Amino acid sequence: MTHPSEQFEGTPLIAPSTIEHPLYEPVVDACRTVYDPEIPVNIYDLGLIYTIDITQENAVKVIMTLTAPGCPVAGEMPGWIVEAIEPVAGVKEVDVELTWEPPWGMEMMSDEARLELGFM
C-alpha cells in the first residue's frame, strides 16, 4: 500500500526572487561582477545570493549570505554588492541584507562554479 508524499506548507527557507522583473537579469549580471576574495568564483554562482527582490518602483533588495560567519570581508561585501548594482540603468535604490539562515553549503553553487573549482 502506498501513501501520497506528505506536502508541507509555510515560508520557504529562501524567499523567491522577482525573476519576471525586467531588471532581474541586469541585476544578476551585476552580482556576477563581485567575487569572493578567497574563492575565484563570483558570488552569484557561488550561491551566496539567496534572493533578488525588485519592486515596481525598481528598488532592489538582495538577501545574501557568506561562506562562513567569520568571513574576513563580512563587513565589506554588502557594500560591494550595492556598488555593483547601483549603476544598473533603472535601479532606484539598493538594499543588501546578510542572513545566516539557511547556512551556505557547497550544494548551493552553480554547475559553472563547481566546474571552475574542480568539483565536477
PDB file of C-alpha atoms in Angstrom:
ATOM      1  CA  MET A   1       0.000   0.000   0.000  1.00  0.00           C
ATOM      2  CA  THR A   2       1.430   3.377  -0.936  1.00  0.00           C
ATOM      3  CA  HIS A   3       0.754   6.728   0.669  1.00  0.00           C
ATOM      4  CA  PRO A   4       0.976  10.040  -1.145  1.00  0.00           C
ATOM      5  CA  SER A   5       4.014  12.111  -0.218  1.00  0.00           C
ATOM      6  CA  GLU A   6       3.384  14.479   2.627  1.00  0.00           C
ATOM      7  CA  GLN A   7       3.419  18.102   1.494  1.00  0.00           C
ATOM      8  CA  PHE A   8       4.484  20.829   3.866  1.00  0.00           C
ATOM      9  CA  GLU A   9       3.343  24.415   3.614  1.00  0.00           C
ATOM     10  CA  GLY A  10       4.854  27.544   5.051  1.00  0.00           C
ATOM     11  CA  THR A  11       7.511  30.096   4.427  1.00  0.00           C
ATOM     12  CA  PRO A  12      10.316  28.846   2.172  1.00  0.00           C
ATOM     13  CA  LEU A  13      13.842  28.849   3.621  1.00  0.00           C
ATOM     14  CA  ILE A  14      14.903  31.159   0.806  1.00  0.00           C
ATOM     15  CA  ALA A  15      12.441  33.790  -0.400  1.00  0.00           C
ATOM     16  CA  PRO A  16      11.778  33.666  -4.152  1.00  0.00           C
ATOM     17  CA  SER A  17      13.388  36.231  -6.416  1.00  0.00           C
ATOM     18  CA  THR A  18      11.494  38.600  -8.696  1.00  0.00           C
ATOM     19  CA  ILE A  19      12.638  36.784 -11.830  1.00  0.00           C
ATOM     20  CA  GLU A  20       9.909  38.232 -14.075  1.00  0.00           C
ATOM     21  CA  HIS A  21      11.022  41.847 -13.476  1.00  0.00           C
ATOM     22  CA  PRO A  22      12.877  43.339 -16.473  1.00  0.00           C
ATOM     23  CA  LEU A  23      15.749  44.422 -14.198  1.00  0.00           C
ATOM     24  CA  TYR A  24      16.298  40.926 -12.815  1.00  0.00           C
ATOM     25  CA  GLU A  25      18.850  39.731 -15.406  1.00  0.00           C
ATOM     26  CA  PRO A  26      20.856  43.002 -15.386  1.00  0.00           C
ATOM     27  CA  VAL A  27      20.983  42.828 -11.562  1.00  0.00           C
ATOM     28  CA  VAL A  28      22.149  39.193 -11.718  1.00  0.00           C
ATOM     29  CA  ASP A  29      24.834  40.229 -14.237  1.00  0.00           C
ATOM     30  CA  ALA A  30      25.950  42.978 -11.837  1.00  0.00           C
ATOM     31  CA  CYS A  31      26.142  40.474  -8.972  1.00  0.00           C
ATOM     32  CA  ARG A  32      28.327  38.262 -11.142  1.00  0.00           C
ATOM     33  CA  THR A  33      30.960  41.031 -11.226  1.00  0.00           C
ATOM     34  CA  VAL A  34      31.569  40.644  -7.467  1.00  0.00           C
ATOM     35  CA  TYR A  35      33.997  37.940  -6.367  1.00  0.00           C
ATOM     36  CA  ASP A  36      34.699  36.371  -3.024  1.00  0.00           C
ATOM     37  CA  PRO A  37      38.372  37.309  -2.498  1.00  0.00           C
ATOM     38  CA  GLU A  38      39.195  33.831  -1.176  1.00  0.00           C
ATOM     39  CA  ILE A  39      37.464  31.866  -3.939  1.00  0.00           C
ATOM     40  CA  PRO A  40      37.973  32.658  -7.652  1.00  0.00           C
ATOM     41  CA  VAL A  41      34.244  32.483  -8.473  1.00  0.00           C
ATOM     42  CA  ASN A  42      31.643  35.245  -8.497  1.00  0.00           C
ATOM     43  CA  ILE A  43      29.268  35.411  -5.554  1.00  0.00           C
ATOM     44  CA  TYR A  44      26.162  34.695  -7.628  1.00  0.00           C
ATOM     45  CA  ASP A  45      27.476  31.395  -8.982  1.00  0.00           C
ATOM     46  CA  LEU A  46      28.833  30.542  -5.533  1.00  0.00           C
ATOM     47  CA  GLY A  47      25.229  30.615  -4.349  1.00  0.00           C
ATOM     48  CA  LEU A  48      25.748  33.470  -1.900  1.00  0.00           C
ATOM     49  CA  ILE A  49      22.857  35.483  -3.357  1.00  0.00           C
ATOM     50  CA  TYR A  50      19.671  33.961  -1.972  1.00  0.00           C
ATOM     51  CA  THR A  51      17.038  36.455  -3.120  1.00  0.00           C
ATOM     52  CA  ILE A  52      16.834  39.394  -5.506  1.00  0.00           C
ATOM     53  CA  ASP A  53      13.566  41.209  -4.836  1.00  0.00           C
ATOM     54  CA  ILE A  54      12.726  44.110  -7.150  1.00  0.00           C
ATOM     55  CA  THR A  55       9.710  46.333  -6.519  1.00  0.00           C
ATOM     56  CA  GLN A  56       7.567  48.031  -9.157  1.00  0.00           C
ATOM     57  CA  GLU A  57       9.435  51.227  -8.236  1.00  0.00           C
ATOM     58  CA  ASN A  58      12.745  49.485  -9.163  1.00  0.00           C
ATOM     59  CA  ALA A  59      14.066  49.283  -5.614  1.00  0.00           C
ATOM     60  CA  VAL A  60      16.287  46.214  -5.292  1.00  0.00           C
ATOM     61  CA  LYS A  61      16.636  44.188  -2.111  1.00  0.00           C
ATOM     62  CA  VAL A  62      19.267  41.464  -2.056  1.00  0.00           C
ATOM     63  CA  ILE A  63      19.315  38.822   0.636  1.00  0.00           C
ATOM     64  CA  MET A  64      22.664  37.104   0.741  1.00  0.00           C
ATOM     65  CA  THR A  65      24.933  35.049   2.909  1.00  0.00           C
ATOM     66  CA  LEU A  66      28.651  34.389   3.144  1.00  0.00           C
ATOM     67  CA  THR A  67      30.573  31.137   3.016  1.00  0.00           C
ATOM     68  CA  ALA A  68      31.168  31.386   6.779  1.00  0.00           C
ATOM     69  CA  PRO A  69      30.107  33.774   9.567  1.00  0.00           C
ATOM     70  CA  GLY A  70      33.772  34.575  10.257  1.00  0.00           C
ATOM     71  CA  CYS A  71      34.408  35.648   6.662  1.00  0.00           C
ATOM     72  CA  PRO A  72      37.012  38.442   6.752  1.00  0.00           C
ATOM     73  CA  VAL A  73      35.050  40.582   4.260  1.00  0.00           C
ATOM     74  CA  ALA A  74      31.674  40.221   6.009  1.00  0.00           C
ATOM     75  CA  GLY A  75      31.504  43.943   6.669  1.00  0.00           C
ATOM     76  CA  GLU A  76      32.580  44.915   3.156  1.00  0.00           C
ATOM     77  CA  MET A  77      30.832  42.544   0.764  1.00  0.00           C
ATOM     78  CA  PRO A  78      27.314  44.029   1.119  1.00  0.00           C
ATOM     79  CA  GLY A  79      28.782  47.377   0.045  1.00  0.00           C
ATOM     80  CA  TRP A  80      30.435  45.720  -2.953  1.00  0.00           C
ATOM     81  CA  ILE A  81      27.026  44.410  -3.999  1.00  0.00           C
ATOM     82  CA  VAL A  82      25.448  47.860  -3.649  1.00  0.00           C
ATOM     83  CA  GLU A  83      28.272  49.392  -5.704  1.00  0.00           C
ATOM     84  CA  ALA A  84      27.800  46.769  -8.424  1.00  0.00           C
ATOM     85  CA  ILE A  85      24.007  47.097  -8.675  1.00  0.00           C
ATOM     86  CA  GLU A  86      23.502  50.878  -8.247  1.00  0.00           C
ATOM     87  CA  PRO A  87      24.855  51.738 -11.743  1.00  0.00           C
ATOM     88  CA  VAL A  88      22.382  49.383 -13.460  1.00  0.00           C
ATOM     89  CA  ALA A  89      20.097  51.543 -15.590  1.00  0.00           C
ATOM     90  CA  GLY A  90      16.671  51.885 -13.979  1.00  0.00           C
ATOM     91  CA  VAL A  91      17.643  50.836 -10.451  1.00  0.00           C
ATOM     92  CA  LYS A  92      16.375  53.401  -7.945  1.00  0.00           C
ATOM     93  CA  GLU A  93      17.886  52.078  -4.706  1.00  0.00           C
ATOM     94  CA  VAL A  94      19.676  49.008  -3.396  1.00  0.00           C
ATOM     95  CA  ASP A  95      19.467  47.356  -0.004  1.00  0.00           C
ATOM     96  CA  VAL A  96      21.551  44.327   0.951  1.00  0.00           C
ATOM     97  CA  GLU A  97      20.708  42.123   3.910  1.00  0.00           C
ATOM     98  CA  LEU A  98      23.003  39.429   5.282  1.00  0.00           C
ATOM     99  CA  THR A  99      21.447  36.249   6.591  1.00  0.00           C
ATOM    100  CA  TRP A 100      22.825  33.048   8.046  1.00  0.00           C
ATOM    101  CA  GLU A 101      19.655  31.010   7.523  1.00  0.00           C
ATOM    102  CA  PRO A 102      19.848  28.713   5.795  1.00  0.00           C
ATOM    103  CA  PRO A 103      23.597  28.329   6.130  1.00  0.00           C
ATOM    104  CA  TRP A 104      25.537  28.295   2.874  1.00  0.00           C
ATOM    105  CA  GLY A 105      26.707  24.934   1.600  1.00  0.00           C
ATOM    106  CA  MET A 106      28.657  23.768  -1.432  1.00  0.00           C
ATOM    107  CA  GLU A 107      25.443  22.334  -2.908  1.00  0.00           C
ATOM    108  CA  MET A 108      24.293  25.939  -3.482  1.00  0.00           C
ATOM    109  CA  MET A 109      26.989  26.535  -6.108  1.00  0.00           C
ATOM    110  CA  SER A 110      26.074  26.561  -9.784  1.00  0.00           C
ATOM    111  CA  ASP A 111      27.472  23.885 -12.077  1.00  0.00           C
ATOM    112  CA  GLU A 112      29.748  26.568 -13.565  1.00  0.00           C
ATOM    113  CA  ALA A 113      31.217  27.307 -10.123  1.00  0.00           C
ATOM    114  CA  ARG A 114      31.726  23.603  -9.384  1.00  0.00           C
ATOM    115  CA  LEU A 115      33.486  23.168 -12.711  1.00  0.00           C
ATOM    116  CA  GLU A 116      35.675  26.246 -12.115  1.00  0.00           C
ATOM    117  CA  LEU A 117      36.701  24.928  -8.692  1.00  0.00           C
ATOM    118  CA  GLY A 118      37.309  21.387  -9.962  1.00  0.00           C
ATOM    119  CA  PHE A 119      34.363  19.719  -8.201  1.00  0.00           C
ATOM    120  CA  MET A 120      32.974  18.262 -11.459  1.00  0.00           C
TER     121      MET A 120
END
